[in-house]
Tab-separated table of C-alpha atoms in Angstrom:
chain	number	residue	atom	x	y	z
Z	341	MET	CA	70.537	92.526	57.801
Z	342	SER	CA	72.033	93.965	61.055
Z	343	SER	CA	73.851	97.192	62.247
Z	344	SER	CA	77.367	96.735	63.199
Z	345	SER	CA	76.234	97.393	66.746
Z	346	ALA	CA	74.501	94.316	67.039
Z	347	VAL	CA	77.743	92.343	66.883
Z	348	PRO	CA	78.398	91.123	70.019
Z	349	ALA	CA	81.122	92.181	72.004
Z	350	ALA	CA	83.273	89.699	73.628
Z	351	LYS	CA	81.326	88.079	76.308
Z	352	PRO	CA	82.600	86.528	79.682
Z	353	PRO	CA	83.355	82.948	79.256
Z	354	MET	CA	81.389	81.996	82.426
Z	355	ARG	CA	78.385	83.710	81.461
Z	356	ASP	CA	78.394	81.724	78.233
Z	357	ALA	CA	79.230	78.641	80.259
Z	358	LEU	CA	76.251	79.330	82.613
Z	359	VAL	CA	73.824	79.770	79.444
Z	360	ALA	CA	75.116	76.583	77.702
Z	361	ALA	CA	74.562	74.631	81.034
Z	362	ALA	CA	71.181	75.996	81.382
Z	363	PHE	CA	70.201	75.120	78.173
Z	364	ARG	CA	71.384	71.699	78.123
Z	365	LEU	CA	69.454	71.080	81.469
Z	366	PHE	CA	66.196	73.017	80.006
Z	367	LEU	CA	66.115	70.642	77.243
Z	368	GLU	CA	66.850	67.357	78.974
Z	369	ARG	CA	64.600	67.755	82.151
Z	370	GLY	CA	62.387	70.746	80.931
Z	371	TYR	CA	62.578	74.097	82.214
Z	372	GLU	CA	60.615	74.061	85.406
Z	373	GLN	CA	62.327	70.886	86.487
Z	374	THR	CA	65.756	72.533	86.172
Z	375	THR	CA	66.902	74.636	89.270
Z	376	VAL	CA	69.675	77.184	89.511
Z	377	ASP	CA	71.644	74.999	91.567
Z	378	ASP	CA	71.593	72.302	88.973
Z	379	ILE	CA	72.814	74.877	86.617
Z	380	VAL	CA	75.624	75.876	88.645
Z	381	ALA	CA	76.606	72.345	89.260
Z	382	LEU	CA	76.738	71.523	85.740
Z	383	ALA	CA	78.823	74.812	84.923
Z	384	GLY	CA	81.201	74.187	87.734
Z	385	VAL	CA	80.703	77.762	89.475
Z	386	GLY	CA	78.969	78.805	92.487
Z	387	ARG	CA	75.439	80.181	92.860
Z	388	ARG	CA	76.794	83.623	93.575
Z	389	SER	CA	78.429	83.652	90.047
Z	390	PHE	CA	75.083	82.777	88.562
Z	391	PHE	CA	73.470	86.004	90.121
Z	392	ARG	CA	76.435	88.241	89.062
Z	393	TYR	CA	75.287	87.551	85.619
Z	394	PHE	CA	71.626	86.665	85.849
Z	395	PRO	CA	69.053	88.322	88.157
Z	396	SER	CA	66.844	85.143	88.079
Z	397	LYS	CA	66.529	81.838	86.032
Z	398	GLU	CA	64.195	83.592	83.559
Z	399	ASP	CA	67.063	85.957	82.791
Z	400	VAL	CA	69.325	83.101	81.578
Z	401	VAL	CA	66.683	82.425	78.752
Z	402	PHE	CA	66.980	85.729	77.275
Z	403	PRO	CA	70.813	86.192	78.172
Z	404	ASP	CA	71.265	89.162	75.065
Z	405	HIS	CA	68.227	91.319	75.531
Z	406	GLU	CA	69.421	93.900	77.759
Z	407	ARG	CA	72.748	94.220	75.548
Z	408	CYS	CA	70.401	94.688	72.512
Z	409	LEU	CA	67.947	96.785	74.121
Z	410	ALA	CA	70.982	99.089	75.260
Z	411	ASP	CA	72.483	99.052	71.723
Z	412	MET	CA	69.335	99.781	70.420
Z	413	THR	CA	68.665	102.709	72.855
Z	414	ALA	CA	72.060	104.130	71.877
Z	415	PHE	CA	71.388	103.648	67.949
Z	416	LEU	CA	68.139	105.619	68.279
Z	417	ALA	CA	69.949	108.372	70.743
Z	418	ALA	CA	72.570	108.705	68.175
Z	419	SER	CA	69.796	109.605	65.292
Z	420	GLY	CA	70.319	113.295	63.845
Z	421	ALA	CA	67.984	115.329	61.764
Z	422	GLU	CA	69.087	113.460	58.656
Z	423	HIS	CA	67.540	110.273	59.495
Z	424	GLU	CA	64.257	109.516	58.090
Z	425	PRO	CA	62.474	108.598	61.492
Z	426	VAL	CA	60.382	105.421	60.330
Z	427	ARG	CA	63.516	103.868	58.473
Z	428	ARG	CA	65.284	104.668	61.588
Z	429	VAL	CA	63.243	102.477	63.763
Z	430	CYS	CA	63.008	100.111	61.194
Z	431	ASP	CA	66.804	99.756	61.376
Z	432	ALA	CA	66.531	99.633	65.078
Z	433	ALA	CA	64.260	96.746	64.969
Z	434	ARG	CA	66.890	94.894	62.686
Z	435	MET	CA	68.992	95.092	65.512
Z	436	VAL	CA	66.679	92.313	67.373
Z	437	LEU	CA	66.530	90.054	64.448
Z	438	GLY	CA	70.474	90.253	64.301
Z	439	MET	CA	70.640	89.025	68.041
Z	440	TYR	CA	68.501	86.059	67.048
Z	441	ALA	CA	70.209	85.284	63.718
Z	442	GLU	CA	73.776	85.211	65.213
Z	443	ASN	CA	73.009	81.744	66.770
Z	444	PRO	CA	70.055	80.056	65.000
Z	445	THR	CA	69.861	76.721	66.710
Z	446	PHE	CA	69.754	78.678	70.115
Z	447	SER	CA	67.170	80.729	69.224
Z	448	VAL	CA	64.875	78.056	67.617
Z	449	GLN	CA	65.359	76.065	71.012
Z	450	ARG	CA	64.599	79.195	73.166
Z	451	TYR	CA	61.458	79.890	70.982
Z	452	ARG	CA	60.080	76.280	71.606
Z	453	LEU	CA	60.870	76.577	75.051
Z	454	THR	CA	58.939	79.832	75.296
Z	455	ARG	CA	55.819	78.347	73.749
Z	456	GLN	CA	55.708	75.809	76.796
Z	457	VAL	CA	56.135	77.819	79.607
Z	458	PRO	CA	53.627	80.353	80.654
Z	459	GLY	CA	56.368	82.462	82.618
Z	460	LEU	CA	58.880	82.547	79.751
Z	461	ARG	CA	56.249	83.883	77.689
Z	462	ALA	CA	55.358	86.738	80.140
Z	463	TYR	CA	58.824	87.643	80.644
Z	464	GLU	CA	59.250	87.765	76.800
Z	465	LEU	CA	56.120	89.947	76.320
Z	466	SER	CA	57.933	92.392	78.890
Z	467	VAL	CA	61.071	92.254	76.586
Z	468	VAL	CA	58.849	93.125	73.569
Z	469	TRP	CA	57.044	96.086	75.227
Z	470	ARG	CA	60.808	97.570	76.321
Z	471	TYR	CA	61.885	97.494	72.767
Z	472	GLU	CA	58.363	98.872	71.656
Z	473	ARG	CA	58.726	101.883	74.173
Z	474	ALA	CA	62.409	102.660	73.019
Z	475	LEU	CA	61.169	102.948	69.462
Z	476	ALA	CA	58.043	104.948	70.330
Z	477	ALA	CA	60.114	107.311	72.748
Z	478	TYR	CA	62.351	107.913	70.031
Z	479	LEU	CA	59.312	108.683	67.543
Z	480	ARG	CA	57.423	110.737	70.077
Z	481	GLY	CA	60.551	112.869	70.457
Z	482	TRP	CA	60.705	113.306	66.673
Z	483	PHE	CA	56.931	114.242	66.404
Z	484	ALA	CA	56.755	116.225	69.391
Z	485	GLY	CA	54.512	119.224	68.851
Z	486	GLN	CA	52.759	117.729	65.785
Z	487	PRO	CA	48.980	116.920	65.781
Z	488	ASP	CA	48.624	113.460	67.107
Z	489	GLY	CA	52.509	113.145	67.361
Z	490	THR	CA	52.289	110.570	70.355
Z	491	LEU	CA	49.162	108.640	68.666
Z	492	ARG	CA	51.402	108.544	65.402
Z	493	ALA	CA	54.590	107.335	67.494
Z	494	ASP	CA	52.855	104.836	69.316
Z	495	VAL	CA	51.109	103.124	66.218
Z	496	ILE	CA	54.174	103.266	64.080
Z	497	ALA	CA	56.316	101.688	66.832
Z	498	ALA	CA	53.312	98.731	67.290
Z	499	ALA	CA	53.566	98.350	63.526
Z	500	VAL	CA	57.067	98.057	63.464
Z	501	VAL	CA	57.316	95.501	66.297
Z	502	ALA	CA	54.325	93.334	64.852
Z	503	ALA	CA	55.937	93.311	61.259
Z	504	HIS	CA	59.420	92.329	62.740
Z	505	ASN	CA	57.737	89.708	64.995
Z	506	ASN	CA	55.847	88.203	62.380
Z	507	ALA	CA	58.701	87.560	60.116
Z	508	LEU	CA	61.039	86.614	63.038
Z	509	ARG	CA	58.528	84.125	64.456
Z	510	SER	CA	57.712	82.327	60.900
Z	511	TRP	CA	61.393	81.958	60.693
Z	512	LEU	CA	61.672	80.581	64.199
Z	513	ARG	CA	58.582	78.143	63.749
Z	514	SER	CA	60.577	76.929	60.579
Z	515	ASP	CA	63.508	75.999	62.829
Z	516	GLY	CA	65.466	78.826	61.009
Z	517	ALA	CA	64.690	77.605	57.415
Z	518	GLY	CA	65.100	80.368	54.969
Z	519	ASP	CA	66.542	83.893	54.712
Z	520	ALA	CA	65.318	85.561	58.048
Z	521	GLY	CA	66.719	89.024	57.169
Z	522	ALA	CA	64.880	89.081	53.596
Z	523	ALA	CA	61.934	88.004	55.336
Z	524	VAL	CA	62.187	90.771	57.908
Z	525	ASP	CA	63.176	93.343	55.307
Z	526	HIS	CA	59.709	92.525	53.439
Z	527	ALA	CA	57.842	93.043	56.593
Z	528	LEU	CA	59.525	96.279	57.410
Z	529	GLY	CA	59.517	97.481	53.978
Z	530	CYS	CA	55.577	97.306	53.980
Z	531	VAL	CA	55.396	99.325	57.144
Z	532	GLN	CA	58.029	101.919	56.238
Z	533	ARG	CA	56.355	102.270	52.841
Z	534	ALA	CA	52.924	102.848	54.882
Z	535	PHE	CA	54.289	105.341	57.328
Z	536	GLY	CA	57.686	106.966	56.051
Z	537	ARG	CA	58.039	110.171	54.639
Z	538	PRO	CA	56.829	110.649	50.996
Z	539	ALA	CA	60.397	111.225	49.838
Z	540	GLU	CA	61.084	107.434	50.863
Z	541	VAL	CA	58.474	106.122	48.834
Z	542	ALA	CA	58.806	108.416	45.676
Z	543	GLY	CA	58.429	107.101	42.098
Z	544	ARG	CA	55.214	105.158	43.041
Z	545	ALA	CA	52.781	107.708	41.739
Z	546	GLY	CA	49.956	106.451	39.955
Z	547	GLY	CA	50.464	102.931	41.459
Z	548	SER	CA	47.724	101.084	43.697
Z	549	GLY	CA	50.308	100.255	46.299
Z	550	PRO	CA	50.298	102.213	49.601
Z	551	ALA	CA	50.763	105.942	49.913
Z	552	PRO	CA	52.433	107.643	52.640
Z	553	LEU	CA	50.300	107.769	55.704
Z	554	TRP	CA	50.408	110.271	58.550
Z	555	GLY	CA	53.664	111.656	56.537
Z	556	ALA	CA	51.776	114.743	55.350
Z	557	GLY	CA	52.553	117.225	58.105
Z	558	ARG	CA	56.269	116.869	57.122
Z	559	ALA	CA	56.036	116.905	53.524
Z	560	ASP	CA	53.716	119.886	52.204
Z	561	ASP	CA	55.249	119.443	48.603
Z	562	VAL	CA	53.183	116.024	48.118
Z	563	VAL	CA	49.658	115.729	47.354
Z	564	VAL	CA	47.784	112.488	47.778
Z	565	LEU	CA	44.637	112.171	45.461
Z	566	VAL	CA	42.100	109.153	46.037
Z	567	SER	CA	39.627	108.962	43.374
Z	568	ARG	CA	37.377	106.365	41.749
Z	569	ARG	CA	38.793	104.456	38.760
Z	570	ASP	CA	35.665	105.517	36.678
Z	571	ALA	CA	36.040	109.227	37.351
Z	572	PRO	CA	36.222	111.413	34.321
Z	573	VAL	CA	39.331	113.200	33.886
Z	574	TRP	CA	37.891	116.733	34.035
Z	575	GLN	CA	36.651	115.709	37.624
Z	576	VAL	CA	40.386	114.410	38.734
Z	577	VAL	CA	41.592	117.685	37.511
Z	578	ARG	CA	38.826	119.650	39.516
Z	579	GLU	CA	40.086	117.762	42.654
Z	580	TRP	CA	43.567	118.345	42.094
Z	581	GLU	CA	43.048	122.125	41.627
Z	582	ALA	CA	40.741	121.690	45.055
Z	583	ALA	CA	43.604	119.929	46.965
Z	584	LEU	CA	45.974	122.882	45.867
Z	585	GLY	CA	43.749	125.468	47.169
Z	586	ARG	CA	43.176	126.629	43.571
Z	587	GLY	CA	39.585	125.232	43.296
P	79	MET	CA	31.429	104.515	72.522
P	80	SER	CA	30.524	100.697	73.242
P	81	SER	CA	28.948	97.881	71.732
P	82	SER	CA	25.964	96.569	73.546
P	83	SER	CA	27.839	93.503	74.178
P	84	ALA	CA	30.015	95.479	76.548
P	85	VAL	CA	26.985	96.237	79.163
P	86	PRO	CA	27.762	94.098	82.112
P	87	ALA	CA	25.477	91.036	82.942
P	88	ALA	CA	24.627	91.069	86.684
P	89	LYS	CA	27.633	90.009	88.758
P	90	PRO	CA	27.499	87.901	91.749
P	91	PRO	CA	27.590	90.515	94.723
P	92	MET	CA	29.990	88.248	96.755
P	93	ARG	CA	32.272	88.832	93.708
P	94	ASP	CA	31.698	92.656	93.910
P	95	ALA	CA	32.240	92.712	97.492
P	96	LEU	CA	35.707	91.004	97.185
P	97	VAL	CA	36.927	93.367	94.401
P	98	ALA	CA	35.574	96.287	96.461
P	99	ALA	CA	37.510	94.968	99.635
P	100	ALA	CA	40.788	94.172	97.618
P	101	PHE	CA	40.768	97.769	96.100
P	102	ARG	CA	40.310	99.508	99.582
P	103	LEU	CA	43.022	97.309	101.128
P	104	PHE	CA	45.550	98.072	98.153
P	105	LEU	CA	44.768	101.684	98.086
P	106	GLU	CA	45.320	101.949	102.333
P	107	ARG	CA	48.196	99.417	102.509
P	108	GLY	CA	49.675	98.923	99.061
P	109	TYR	CA	49.229	95.950	96.708
P	110	GLU	CA	52.318	93.979	97.936
P	111	GLN	CA	51.330	94.613	101.906
P	112	THR	CA	47.693	92.961	101.293
P	113	THR	CA	46.937	89.283	101.369
P	114	VAL	CA	44.387	87.096	100.215
P	115	ASP	CA	43.330	86.552	103.837
P	116	ASP	CA	42.931	90.317	104.429
P	117	ILE	CA	40.821	90.642	101.527
P	118	VAL	CA	38.630	87.863	102.547
P	119	ALA	CA	38.447	88.966	106.406
P	120	LEU	CA	37.203	92.691	105.239
P	121	ALA	CA	34.766	91.231	102.751
P	122	GLY	CA	33.550	88.545	105.223
P	123	VAL	CA	33.727	85.522	103.198
P	124	GLY	CA	36.253	82.480	103.435
P	125	ARG	CA	39.536	81.800	101.339
P	126	ARG	CA	37.584	79.190	99.017
P	127	SER	CA	35.402	81.942	97.897
P	128	PHE	CA	37.818	83.962	96.748
P	129	PHE	CA	39.512	81.370	95.050
P	130	ARG	CA	36.334	80.527	93.188
P	131	TYR	CA	36.267	83.799	91.442
P	132	PHE	CA	39.875	84.634	91.245
P	133	PRO	CA	42.787	82.176	90.507
P	134	SER	CA	45.142	84.639	92.003
P	135	LYS	CA	45.581	88.044	93.968
P	136	GLU	CA	46.577	89.344	90.449
P	137	ASP	CA	43.175	88.523	89.042
P	138	VAL	CA	41.166	90.799	91.419
P	139	VAL	CA	42.906	93.625	90.086
P	140	PHE	CA	41.631	93.182	86.456
P	141	PRO	CA	38.201	91.444	87.495
P	142	ASP	CA	36.480	92.179	83.924
P	143	HIS	CA	39.080	91.492	81.301
P	144	GLU	CA	38.003	87.693	81.181
P	145	ARG	CA	34.672	88.660	80.386
P	146	CYS	CA	35.542	91.354	78.026
P	147	LEU	CA	37.691	88.958	76.108
P	148	ALA	CA	34.962	86.527	76.015
P	149	ASP	CA	32.722	89.024	74.740
P	150	MET	CA	35.293	90.492	72.122
P	151	THR	CA	35.552	86.849	70.688
P	152	ALA	CA	32.048	86.292	70.481
P	153	PHE	CA	31.539	89.763	68.597
P	154	LEU	CA	34.345	88.732	66.334
P	155	ALA	CA	32.938	85.184	65.559
P	156	ALA	CA	29.575	86.855	64.985
P	157	SER	CA	31.045	88.782	61.994
P	158	GLY	CA	30.013	88.236	58.541
P	159	ALA	CA	31.036	89.022	54.767
P	160	GLU	CA	28.990	92.395	55.020
P	161	HIS	CA	31.395	93.776	57.978
P	162	GLU	CA	34.409	95.754	56.671
P	163	PRO	CA	37.096	93.816	58.909
P	164	VAL	CA	38.960	96.764	60.059
P	165	ARG	CA	36.313	98.708	61.153
P	166	ARG	CA	34.954	95.533	62.835
P	167	VAL	CA	38.238	95.251	64.916
P	168	CYS	CA	37.825	98.848	65.735
P	169	ASP	CA	34.323	98.216	67.191
P	170	ALA	CA	35.957	94.919	69.078
P	171	ALA	CA	38.537	97.324	70.637
P	172	ARG	CA	35.814	99.719	71.793
P	173	MET	CA	34.328	97.075	73.808
P	174	VAL	CA	37.702	97.338	76.188
P	175	LEU	CA	37.205	100.996	76.217
P	176	GLY	CA	33.463	100.409	77.338
P	177	MET	CA	34.741	98.551	80.182
P	178	TYR	CA	37.049	100.885	81.429
P	179	ALA	CA	34.474	103.797	80.936
P	180	GLU	CA	31.643	101.781	82.962
P	181	ASN	CA	33.493	102.913	86.409
P	182	PRO	CA	35.989	105.713	85.814
P	183	THR	CA	36.916	105.895	89.266
P	184	PHE	CA	37.955	102.210	89.555
P	185	SER	CA	39.836	102.392	86.274
P	186	VAL	CA	41.876	105.230	87.243
P	187	GLN	CA	42.764	103.877	90.595
P	188	ARG	CA	43.835	100.696	88.850
P	189	TYR	CA	45.760	102.448	86.629
P	190	ARG	CA	47.743	103.868	89.307
P	191	LEU	CA	48.218	100.762	91.027
P	192	THR	CA	49.492	98.942	87.882
P	193	ARG	CA	51.992	101.761	87.385
P	194	GLN	CA	53.467	100.998	90.883
P	195	VAL	CA	53.599	97.180	90.947
P	196	PRO	CA	55.815	95.398	88.266
P	197	GLY	CA	53.975	92.133	88.563
P	198	LEU	CA	50.395	94.044	87.658
P	199	ARG	CA	52.243	95.452	84.720
P	200	ALA	CA	53.442	92.119	83.371
P	201	TYR	CA	49.907	90.762	84.072
P	202	GLU	CA	48.465	93.840	82.085
P	203	LEU	CA	50.627	93.178	79.250
P	204	SER	CA	49.670	89.488	78.804
P	205	VAL	CA	45.864	90.725	78.685
P	206	VAL	CA	46.748	92.970	76.193
P	207	TRP	CA	48.297	90.391	74.099
P	208	ARG	CA	45.423	88.297	74.461
P	209	TYR	CA	43.160	91.022	73.217
P	210	GLU	CA	45.491	91.902	70.253
P	211	ARG	CA	45.891	88.109	69.253
P	212	ALA	CA	41.902	87.905	69.189
P	213	LEU	CA	41.751	90.848	66.985
P	214	ALA	CA	44.689	89.361	64.738
P	215	ALA	CA	43.209	85.774	64.719
P	216	TYR	CA	39.966	87.332	63.215
P	217	LEU	CA	41.985	89.271	60.825
P	218	ARG	CA	44.199	86.316	59.579
P	219	GLY	CA	40.811	84.470	58.710
P	220	TRP	CA	39.677	87.400	56.684
P	221	PHE	CA	42.966	87.812	54.680
P	222	ALA	CA	43.801	84.072	54.542
P	223	GLY	CA	44.943	83.156	51.168
P	224	GLN	CA	45.979	87.074	50.371
P	225	PRO	CA	49.950	88.033	49.743
P	226	ASP	CA	51.141	89.171	53.186
P	227	GLY	CA	47.824	88.126	54.900
P	228	THR	CA	49.218	87.044	58.207
P	229	LEU	CA	51.574	90.081	58.298
P	230	ARG	CA	48.836	92.503	57.497
P	231	ALA	CA	46.809	90.961	60.067
P	232	ASP	CA	49.174	91.479	62.716
P	233	VAL	CA	50.376	94.860	61.864
P	234	ILE	CA	46.712	96.308	61.589
P	235	ALA	CA	45.841	94.274	64.937
P	236	ALA	CA	48.976	95.825	66.571
P	237	ALA	CA	48.136	99.452	65.282
P	238	VAL	CA	44.564	99.084	66.571
P	239	VAL	CA	45.583	98.060	70.086
P	240	ALA	CA	48.132	100.937	70.271
P	241	ALA	CA	45.919	103.658	69.050
P	242	HIS	CA	43.068	102.477	71.580
P	243	ASN	CA	45.887	102.204	74.409
P	244	ASN	CA	47.113	105.562	73.346
P	245	ALA	CA	43.925	107.300	74.022
P	246	LEU	CA	42.822	105.009	76.740
P	247	ARG	CA	46.084	105.582	78.864
P	248	SER	CA	45.876	109.595	78.137
P	249	TRP	CA	42.506	109.645	79.518
P	250	LEU	CA	43.652	107.322	82.730
P	251	ARG	CA	46.440	109.658	83.268
P	252	SER	CA	44.313	112.628	83.210
P	253	ASP	CA	42.208	110.913	86.113
P	254	GLY	CA	39.375	110.358	83.869
P	255	ALA	CA	38.805	113.736	82.718
P	256	GLY	CA	37.059	114.540	79.380
P	257	ASP	CA	35.583	112.490	76.630
P	258	ALA	CA	37.326	108.914	76.560
P	259	GLY	CA	34.858	107.593	73.658
P	260	ALA	CA	35.708	110.881	71.558
P	261	ALA	CA	39.375	110.338	72.073
P	262	VAL	CA	39.356	106.297	71.134
P	263	ASP	CA	37.252	107.191	68.391
P	264	HIS	CA	39.605	109.888	66.790
P	265	ALA	CA	42.302	107.242	67.534
P	266	LEU	CA	40.966	104.642	65.983
P	267	GLY	CA	39.538	106.715	63.107
P	268	CYS	CA	43.142	107.431	61.985
P	269	VAL	CA	43.947	103.413	62.023
P	270	GLN	CA	40.833	102.815	60.008
P	271	ARG	CA	41.530	105.243	57.300
P	272	ALA	CA	44.916	103.997	57.234
P	273	PHE	CA	43.973	100.428	56.694
P	274	GLY	CA	40.457	100.206	55.981
P	275	ARG	CA	38.867	99.431	52.762
P	276	PRO	CA	38.842	102.365	50.396
P	277	ALA	CA	35.021	102.490	50.500
P	278	GLU	CA	35.165	103.286	53.920
P	279	VAL	CA	37.099	106.505	53.440
P	280	ALA	CA	35.613	107.647	50.589
P	281	GLY	CA	34.881	111.297	49.951
P	282	ARG	CA	38.405	112.495	50.874
P	283	ALA	CA	39.529	112.809	47.326
P	284	GLY	CA	42.118	115.545	46.950
P	285	GLY	CA	42.896	115.990	50.673
P	286	SER	CA	46.424	115.419	51.855
P	287	GLY	CA	45.144	112.945	55.032
P	288	PRO	CA	45.953	109.094	54.865
P	289	ALA	CA	45.091	107.352	51.914
P	290	PRO	CA	43.898	103.740	52.096
P	291	LEU	CA	46.850	101.128	52.927
P	292	TRP	CA	47.144	97.839	51.747
P	293	GLY	CA	43.515	97.676	51.021
P	294	ALA	CA	43.889	98.379	47.186
P	295	GLY	CA	43.799	94.771	46.363
P	296	ARG	CA	39.977	94.612	47.371
P	297	ALA	CA	38.932	97.868	45.922
P	298	ASP	CA	39.830	97.685	41.920
P	299	ASP	CA	37.515	100.810	41.406
P	300	VAL	CA	39.921	103.196	43.420
P	301	VAL	CA	43.126	104.775	42.238
P	302	VAL	CA	45.692	106.422	44.755
P	303	LEU	CA	47.782	109.111	42.665
P	304	VAL	CA	50.939	110.635	44.624
P	305	SER	CA	52.159	113.518	42.987
P	306	ARG	CA	54.355	116.923	43.800
P	307	ARG	CA	52.483	119.791	44.786
P	308	ASP	CA	54.098	121.952	42.186
P	309	ALA	CA	53.595	119.408	39.391
P	310	PRO	CA	51.791	120.872	36.447
P	311	VAL	CA	48.312	119.449	35.523
P	312	TRP	CA	49.226	117.970	32.369
P	313	GLN	CA	51.761	115.774	34.300
P	314	VAL	CA	48.918	114.917	36.612
P	315	VAL	CA	46.798	113.889	34.135
P	316	ARG	CA	49.268	111.875	32.292
P	317	GLU	CA	50.169	110.097	35.593
P	318	TRP	CA	46.307	109.549	35.945
P	319	GLU	CA	46.048	107.842	32.498
P	320	ALA	CA	48.956	105.945	33.276
P	321	ALA	CA	47.726	104.476	36.525
P	322	LEU	CA	44.459	103.499	34.665
P	323	GLY	CA	46.544	101.619	32.142
P	324	ARG	CA	45.569	104.288	29.373
P	325	GLY	CA	48.784	106.100	29.078
């Protein structure tokens, strides 16, 4: 479900205490009604300690995104030529799920809070955007010099994020019931089959399922043929030959 | 390039005057250094007039998005069973381009401003999110009851927005040079071929281009065959027959 990079490093206890105090107050009084002073009073530390860990009150709501973004960036930077790029960005996206799944109760509470506070919603959108750009930057490097390379990179990154978040949010809306990892794997599998390199989706010849998309530039050894079901065999053969340049 | 819905209705002159005054000051002094008082003084109106048209200083930077969102929502609501849904959301996305292309100079100035001011970047992300949700809501209605219906809707909406914005932002970065409509059409065409109903991508049999994805459930009359380029013809024929259930 998650890469080993998604396992948290030991966190400073004071930081954890501030997050716990903040969420206790947010749930009791509401986010807007809670001040940083309230949080530090409950945690028993000074204001400066709060701002050492969190630039603003919003940041304490999402205490692990910066670490996750850094882990994801490092994971992608460590990629080699042996990694199929669409699978690689799907694996990178799973690191976000890993962070949410570490603590389902906290994640569900935060999800509800984020629905209620427009400022947190905007913060979350900016975080999601940064994840998407990290994935897109990696893909843009991979597809550099290819026709429509940046377009393909941006579309695949957006599709991966949308699929991941569709599954993640269903799980959060259900209060953390069910297997989030399996749901995200299923959603990302659809995107991977759609955009991954044909070698990754081999064995599905003749099916009516998704054929590889935009991957042909890297897989000259595969031909995709689309024909009407009622086409006569001779016509299919002719189209096949034409596709191979033998027609 | 744009639907007729994207043609602007007559706008109140005072509103236009406020936008013009605001942008003149933003460009001269910077966004942060300009107050609403500065804007109304230059436009020769009172503060209440400003807030009648714009809830905040940020809103004057994006004066037409609310109208465009309303137009897009109405456009999608007016869709019928005769509209291929992926083509329809692509057409809806073109309404956003139409708004930018109405006034290229203004759009390029705003793009530069948005790069510089984090608060405007966040505002823009929230607007993009609302467009994406409008497209996704329409697609979710269309795919309701189908396997992975909401997943497909969310992924397609995200792909459409990413493709549109890839082309739009290239155009804005080039200071409005070139044909934005053609670039957006090309980008959306890739997404439409990827996700649209097979009938929409007919005529590409034998090509190595994208085959329809996730659309097969609605097009039982089309078969997609993926095979190795070096596969012998007899094997292709056998796979074809197997795909048709005749094998």
